[in-house]
Coordinates of C-alpha atoms in Angstrom, one line a residue:
M978 CA 101.8 152.8 109.4
T979 CA 101.2 151.4 105.9
G980 CA 103.5 148.9 104.2
S981 CA 104.4 148.7 100.6
G982 CA 101.6 146.3 99.9
G983 CA 99.0 148.6 101.5
N984 CA 98.5 146.6 104.6
V985 CA 98.0 148.4 107.9
A986 CA 100.1 147.1 110.8
V987 CA 98.0 146.9 114.0
P988 CA 100.1 147.6 117.1
G989 CA 100.6 144.5 119.2
L990 CA 99.1 142.2 116.5
S991 CA 102.4 141.0 115.1
R992 CA 103.7 140.2 118.6
R993 CA 100.5 138.2 119.4
R994 CA 100.8 136.3 116.2
S995 CA 104.4 135.5 117.0
I996 CA 103.4 134.2 120.4
L997 CA 100.7 132.0 118.9
V998 CA 103.0 130.5 116.3
A999 CA 105.7 129.9 119.0
R1000 CA 103.0 128.2 121.2
L1001 CA 102.0 126.0 118.3
Q1002 CA 105.6 124.9 117.8
S1003 CA 106.0 124.2 121.5
I1004 CA 102.8 122.1 121.6
E1005 CA 104.0 120.2 118.5
R1006 CA 107.3 119.4 120.2
T1007 CA 105.5 118.2 123.3
R1008 CA 103.1 116.0 121.2
S1009 CA 106.0 114.4 119.4
K1010 CA 107.7 113.6 122.7
M1011 CA 104.5 112.0 124.1
E1012 CA 104.1 110.0 120.9
A1013 CA 107.7 108.7 121.4
R1014 CA 106.8 107.7 124.9
Q1015 CA 103.6 106.0 123.8
L1016 CA 105.3 104.1 121.0
S1017 CA 108.1 103.0 123.4
D1018 CA 105.4 101.6 125.7
I1019 CA 103.8 99.7 122.9
A1020 CA 107.2 98.2 122.0
E1021 CA 107.6 97.1 125.6
L1022 CA 104.2 95.5 125.5
V1023 CA 105.3 93.6 122.4
S1024 CA 108.5 92.5 124.1
T1025 CA 106.4 91.0 127.0
S1026 CA 104.4 89.0 124.4
P1027 CA 106.9 87.2 122.2
G1028 CA 105.4 85.8 119.1
A1029 CA 102.1 87.5 119.6
T1030 CA 102.6 90.8 117.8
R1031 CA 99.3 90.6 116.1
D1032 CA 97.5 89.9 119.4
V1033 CA 99.1 93.0 120.8
A1034 CA 97.9 95.1 117.9
Q1035 CA 94.3 93.8 118.5
E1036 CA 94.6 94.8 122.1
V1037 CA 96.0 98.2 121.3
A1038 CA 93.1 98.7 118.9
L1039 CA 90.5 97.9 121.6
A1040 CA 92.4 99.9 124.3
L1041 CA 92.7 103.1 122.1
S1042 CA 89.4 102.7 120.2
I1043 CA 91.2 102.7 116.9
T1044 CA 90.9 100.4 113.9
P1045 CA 92.9 97.1 113.8
H1046 CA 94.8 98.4 110.8
A1047 CA 95.8 101.6 112.6
A1048 CA 96.9 99.6 115.6
E1049 CA 99.0 97.3 113.5
R1050 CA 100.7 100.3 112.0
M1051 CA 101.4 101.7 115.4
V1052 CA 102.9 98.4 116.6
S1053 CA 105.0 98.0 113.5
L1054 CA 106.3 101.6 113.9
A1055 CA 107.0 101.1 117.6
V1056 CA 109.0 98.0 117.0
A1057 CA 110.9 99.6 114.1
L1058 CA 111.8 102.7 116.1
T1059 CA 113.0 100.8 119.2
T1060 CA 114.9 98.1 117.5
R1061 CA 116.2 99.5 114.1
L1062 CA 115.9 103.3 114.0
P1063 CA 117.3 104.7 117.3
H1064 CA 118.3 108.1 115.7
T1065 CA 114.8 108.6 114.4
L1066 CA 113.3 107.7 117.8
A1067 CA 115.8 110.1 119.5
A1068 CA 114.6 112.8 117.1
M1069 CA 111.0 112.1 118.2
K1070 CA 112.0 112.3 121.9
A1071 CA 113.7 115.6 121.2
G1072 CA 110.4 116.9 119.6
M1073 CA 111.8 117.2 116.1
L1074 CA 109.3 115.0 114.3
D1075 CA 106.0 113.2 115.1
G1076 CA 104.9 109.7 114.6
Y1077 CA 103.5 110.3 111.2
K1078 CA 106.8 111.7 109.9
A1079 CA 108.7 108.9 111.6
S1080 CA 106.5 106.4 109.8
K1081 CA 107.6 107.7 106.4
I1082 CA 111.2 106.7 107.4
A1083 CA 110.1 103.4 108.9
D1084 CA 108.1 102.5 105.8
V1085 CA 110.9 103.2 103.3
T1086 CA 113.6 101.5 105.4
G1087 CA 111.6 98.5 106.4
S1088 CA 113.1 96.1 103.9
L1089 CA 116.7 96.9 104.7
S1090 CA 118.9 94.5 106.6
D1091 CA 119.8 95.5 110.2
D1092 CA 123.3 96.7 109.1
L1093 CA 122.0 98.8 106.2
V1094 CA 119.1 100.3 108.2
A1095 CA 121.5 101.4 110.8
L1096 CA 123.6 103.2 108.2
A1097 CA 120.5 104.7 106.6
D1098 CA 119.2 105.8 110.0
E1099 CA 122.5 107.5 110.8
R1100 CA 122.6 109.4 107.5
L1101 CA 119.0 110.5 107.7
S1102 CA 119.5 111.8 111.2
Q1103 CA 121.3 114.8 109.7
R1104 CA 118.3 115.6 107.4
L1105 CA 115.3 115.5 109.7
A1106 CA 114.9 119.0 111.0
G1107 CA 112.3 121.2 109.3
K1108 CA 111.2 118.7 106.7
D1109 CA 107.5 117.9 106.0
P1110 CA 106.4 114.3 105.5
T1111 CA 106.8 114.3 101.7
Q1112 CA 110.4 115.6 102.0
L1113 CA 111.2 113.0 104.6
R1114 CA 109.9 110.2 102.4
R1115 CA 111.9 111.4 99.4
A1116 CA 115.0 111.8 101.5
A1117 CA 114.5 108.3 102.9
H1118 CA 114.1 106.9 99.4
H1119 CA 117.3 108.6 98.3
V1120 CA 119.3 107.3 101.2
V1121 CA 118.0 103.7 100.8
A1122 CA 118.7 103.8 97.0
T1123 CA 122.2 104.9 97.9
V1124 CA 123.0 102.4 100.6
D1125 CA 121.3 99.4 98.9
P1126 CA 121.0 100.1 95.1
D1127 CA 120.5 96.5 94.0
G1128 CA 118.0 95.8 96.8
Y1129 CA 116.1 99.0 96.0
A1130 CA 115.7 98.0 92.4
K1131 CA 114.3 94.6 93.4
R1132 CA 111.9 96.1 95.9
V1133 CA 110.6 98.4 93.2
A1134 CA 109.8 95.4 91.1
R1135 CA 108.1 93.6 94.1
R1136 CA 106.0 96.7 94.9
R1137 CA 104.7 96.7 91.4
E1138 CA 103.6 93.0 91.9
G1139 CA 101.8 94.1 95.1
R1140 CA 99.4 96.4 93.4
S1141 CA 96.1 96.6 95.2
L1142 CA 92.8 98.4 95.6
Q1143 CA 91.3 99.5 99.0
L1144 CA 88.0 101.0 100.1
V1145 CA 88.1 103.6 102.9
Q1146 CA 84.7 104.7 104.3
Q1147 CA 84.7 108.5 105.0
G1148 CA 81.2 109.0 106.4
E1149 CA 78.5 111.5 105.2
G1150 CA 77.7 109.4 102.2
M1151 CA 81.2 109.3 100.8
A1152 CA 84.1 106.8 100.5
T1153 CA 87.6 106.8 99.1
L1154 CA 89.1 104.3 96.7
I1155 CA 92.9 103.9 97.0
A1156 CA 94.6 102.1 94.1
D1157 CA 98.2 101.2 94.4
L1158 CA 99.4 101.0 90.8
P1159 CA 102.7 101.2 88.9
A1160 CA 103.5 104.9 88.6
E1161 CA 103.2 105.1 84.8
I1162 CA 99.8 103.4 84.8
A1163 CA 98.4 105.6 87.5
T1164 CA 99.7 108.7 85.8
S1165 CA 98.2 107.6 82.5
I1166 CA 94.8 106.9 84.0
Y1167 CA 94.7 110.3 85.7
A1168 CA 95.9 112.0 82.5
R1169 CA 93.2 110.4 80.4
I1170 CA 90.4 111.2 82.9
D1171 CA 91.8 114.8 83.3
R1172 CA 91.9 115.3 79.6
D1173 CA 88.3 114.1 79.1
A1174 CA 87.1 116.2 82.1
R1175 CA 88.7 119.3 80.6
R1176 CA 87.1 118.6 77.3
L1177 CA 83.7 118.4 78.9
R1178 CA 84.3 121.5 80.8
H1179 CA 85.3 123.3 77.6
A1180 CA 82.1 122.1 76.0
G1181 CA 80.0 123.8 78.6
A1182 CA 79.7 121.3 81.6
T1183 CA 78.9 123.2 84.7
D1184 CA 80.4 120.8 87.2
T1185 CA 83.9 121.4 88.6
L1186 CA 86.9 119.6 87.2
D1187 CA 87.1 117.5 90.3
Q1188 CA 83.5 116.5 90.0
L1189 CA 83.9 115.7 86.3
R1190 CA 87.0 113.6 87.0
A1191 CA 85.3 111.6 89.7
D1192 CA 82.2 111.0 87.6
L1193 CA 84.3 109.8 84.6
F1194 CA 86.3 107.5 86.8
A1195 CA 83.1 105.9 88.2
K1196 CA 81.7 105.4 84.8
L1197 CA 84.8 103.8 83.5
C1198 CA 85.0 101.4 86.5
L1199 CA 81.3 100.4 86.3
R1200 CA 81.4 99.3 82.7
D1201 CA 81.3 95.6 81.9
G1202 CA 83.9 93.7 79.9
T1203 CA 82.6 95.1 76.6
G1204 CA 83.0 98.7 77.8
T1205 CA 79.3 99.4 77.2
G1206 CA 77.0 98.0 79.9
N1207 CA 76.9 98.5 83.6
V1208 CA 78.1 95.9 86.2
R1209 CA 75.7 95.0 89.0
A1210 CA 77.1 95.0 92.5
E1211 CA 75.5 94.5 95.9
V1212 CA 75.2 97.3 98.4
F1213 CA 73.1 96.7 101.5
V1214 CA 71.1 99.7 102.7
Y1215 CA 68.7 99.5 105.7
V1216 CA 65.9 102.0 105.4
A1217 CA 62.4 102.1 106.9
A1218 CA 59.4 101.8 104.6
T1219 CA 58.0 105.1 106.1
T1220 CA 61.2 106.8 104.9
L1221 CA 61.0 105.4 101.4
L1222 CA 57.4 106.6 101.3
E1223 CA 58.6 110.1 102.4
L1224 CA 56.5 110.0 105.6
D1225 CA 59.6 110.8 107.6
D1226 CA 63.3 111.6 107.0
E1227 CA 64.9 109.1 109.3
P1228 CA 68.5 108.3 108.4
A1229 CA 69.2 105.0 106.7
E1230 CA 72.3 102.8 107.2
M1231 CA 74.7 101.5 104.5
T1232 CA 76.6 98.4 105.6
G1233 CA 80.3 99.0 106.0
H1234 CA 79.8 102.8 105.7
G1235 CA 77.3 104.0 108.3
F1236 CA 74.4 106.4 108.3
I1237 CA 73.2 108.2 105.1
P1238 CA 70.5 110.8 104.8
A1239 CA 66.9 109.9 103.8
W1240 CA 67.2 111.5 100.4
L1241 CA 70.3 109.4 99.4
A1242 CA 68.6 106.2 100.6
R1243 CA 65.6 107.0 98.4
Q1244 CA 67.9 107.7 95.5
I1245 CA 69.6 104.3 95.9
A1246 CA 66.3 102.5 96.4
T1247 CA 64.9 103.8 93.1
G1248 CA 68.0 102.8 91.1
P1249 CA 67.4 100.6 88.0
N1250 CA 69.2 97.5 89.6
T1251 CA 67.8 97.8 93.1
T1252 CA 66.2 94.7 94.8
W1253 CA 64.0 95.4 97.8
R1254 CA 63.9 93.1 100.8
R1255 CA 61.2 93.0 103.5
I1256 CA 62.6 92.9 107.1
L1257 CA 60.1 92.6 110.0
T1258 CA 61.3 94.2 113.3
D1259 CA 60.2 94.1 116.9
P1260 CA 58.7 97.6 117.4
M1261 CA 59.7 97.5 121.1
T1262 CA 63.4 96.8 120.4
G1263 CA 64.0 97.7 116.8
H1264 CA 65.8 94.4 116.1
P1265 CA 64.9 92.2 113.2
I1266 CA 62.7 89.2 113.8
D1267 CA 61.9 87.9 110.3
L1268 CA 63.0 88.4 106.7
G1269 CA 61.1 88.5 103.5
R1270 CA 62.1 85.7 101.1
T1271 CA 62.2 87.5 97.7
R1272 CA 65.6 86.5 96.3
Y1273 CA 65.9 84.2 93.3
R1274 CA 68.5 82.1 95.1
P1275 CA 68.1 82.7 98.8
T1276 CA 70.9 81.6 101.1
A1277 CA 70.2 79.4 104.1
P1278 CA 67.6 81.4 106.1
L1279 CA 69.5 81.4 109.3
D1280 CA 72.8 82.4 107.7
E1281 CA 71.0 85.3 106.0
F1282 CA 69.2 86.3 109.1
V1283 CA 72.3 86.6 111.2
R1284 CA 74.1 88.6 108.6
I1285 CA 71.2 91.0 108.2
R1286 CA 70.9 91.4 112.0
D1287 CA 74.7 92.0 112.6
R1288 CA 75.3 94.0 109.5
E1289 CA 79.1 94.2 110.2
C1290 CA 81.8 92.2 112.0
R1291 CA 80.8 92.0 115.6
A1292 CA 84.3 92.8 117.0
S1293 CA 84.5 96.3 118.4
G1294 CA 86.1 98.7 115.9
C1295 CA 85.7 96.5 112.9
Y1296 CA 83.3 97.6 110.1
R1297 CA 83.7 94.8 107.5
P1298 CA 80.2 94.1 106.1
S1299 CA 78.7 90.8 107.5
Q1300 CA 78.2 89.6 103.9
S1301 CA 82.1 89.3 103.7
C1302 CA 82.4 87.8 107.2
E1303 CA 82.3 84.2 108.5
L1304 CA 79.6 83.0 110.9
D1305 CA 80.9 81.7 114.2
H1306 CA 79.3 79.7 117.0
S1307 CA 79.7 81.7 120.2
L1308 CA 79.7 78.3 122.0
D1309 CA 81.9 76.0 120.0
W1310 CA 80.1 73.2 118.2
R1311 CA 82.4 70.6 119.7
K1312 CA 81.3 71.9 123.1
H1313 CA 77.7 71.2 122.3
G1314 CA 77.0 74.7 120.9
T1315 CA 73.8 75.0 118.9
T1316 CA 73.3 76.6 115.5
T1317 CA 70.7 79.2 116.4
E1318 CA 70.4 82.9 115.9
Q1319 CA 71.2 83.4 119.6
R1320 CA 74.5 81.5 119.2
L1321 CA 75.7 82.7 115.8
I1322 CA 77.7 85.9 115.2
S1323 CA 79.4 87.5 112.2
L1324 CA 83.2 87.8 112.5
C1325 CA 85.7 88.8 109.8
K1326 CA 88.4 86.2 109.2
S1327 CA 91.0 88.1 111.3
H1328 CA 88.8 88.4 114.4
H1329 CA 87.5 84.8 113.9
R1330 CA 91.1 83.6 114.1
L1331 CA 91.9 85.8 117.0
K1332 CA 89.1 84.0 119.0
D1333 CA 91.3 80.9 119.1
R1334 CA 94.5 82.7 120.2
P1335 CA 95.8 82.1 123.8
G1336 CA 94.3 84.5 126.3
W1337 CA 91.4 85.7 124.1
H1338 CA 87.9 84.8 125.1
Y1339 CA 84.6 85.6 123.3
T1340 CA 81.3 85.1 125.0
V1341 CA 77.8 86.0 123.8
N1342 CA 74.8 86.7 126.0
P1343 CA 72.0 84.7 124.3
T1344 CA 69.4 87.0 125.8
D1345 CA 70.4 90.3 124.1
N1346 CA 73.2 89.0 121.8
T1347 CA 75.9 91.2 123.5
L1348 CA 79.4 90.0 122.5
T1349 CA 82.1 90.4 125.2
I1350 CA 85.7 90.1 124.2
T1351 CA 88.2 89.5 127.0
T1352 CA 91.8 90.4 126.0
P1353 CA 94.9 88.7 127.4
T1354 CA 95.4 91.6 129.8
G1355 CA 91.9 91.0 131.2
Q1356 CA 90.1 94.0 129.7
H1357 CA 86.5 93.5 128.6
H1358 CA 85.0 95.1 125.4
N1359 CA 81.3 94.7 124.6
S1360 CA 79.4 95.1 121.4
R1361 CA 75.8 94.5 120.4
P1362 CA 73.9 94.8 117.1
Q1363 CA 72.3 98.2 116.8
P1364 CA 68.5 98.1 116.3
L1365 CA 67.3 98.9 112.7
H1366 CA 65.1 101.7 114.1
K1367 CA 64.5 103.6 117.3
P1368 CA 62.5 101.4 119.7
L1369 CA 59.1 102.5 120.6
D1370 CA 58.3 103.8 124.0
P1371 CA 56.5 101.2 126.1
P1372 CA 52.8 101.9 126.6
P1373 CA 51.8 103.6 129.8
I1374 CA 50.7 101.2 132.6

């Protein structure tokens, strides 16, 4: 049988496709229900730890092997659903929407008073079915602007004051910049870059429009205050000399990002503003044992060594570069801790503060520098600096 569009219907195929789509919908409903259960359990965990919501988020991050930021969002959503958005939580339990969609409602209604959020939650409960995340976010904004017009106008003004820029590492040599800007400014920036990209394309550029827009954005951001020169910034890349000399193609590591291929490491190393550093490693372990002193204004040698060795925050699941971290004594100075490479570790400000919270214990094995974090519930999470290169096999006896 041939339809009007010329497609041939295969007997039984339409039924099989219908079964598969129905199964997808059933799985999605089940997943939403399980997410509701998980978030309810997280909220109960928060209720058993009054005043320690941030601590709970850190423990959730370690327990689920997710980033602290993702865990904080889960905890915030769990509390909002169980205390302020009962209709939205009920919709999750019924399989109507998942946690991501529910977060759109929680984010938009988060600034409302308890009375107003109850009204908004009730009104939104009639608009949840069949909507995608963008539709839900828009519906939530409309309801919030309706139930609290003055407050909504003030929050718009505050959001504009809270403009920010974030860096999200994506892996495979790529990262994403997220700029929260006033809508008219963001739109104007994009329009300008898009216009220039299309002009280049029309003039014969062979790159895609997306590539041209990305390149133009990068060039604009890296200009100095006069709009002409380039701004120098620090990026730490660990690469073996044998790789730079093209004797092998071992991956390199970029702090805060992860592994990058040899060709990209060589490209970065040959850049006009690149400074090379010499790091001696123990061939049997791959860990650094000495640094070359080639900087114009070197930092304290020990401080520099620890940051080079750790590369990132030592807390499990945290990838903030050690150059942006604080150095901490694994054995407190007031408890006769010593300032040595075996006793110092790199911790971001958040995890440094967490160390002093009740129930959290950090210990470092001075032999192999393994950090063990013990959470308030008694779970243990270990981390150790990775070697800069693969350790050599021990010689035969």
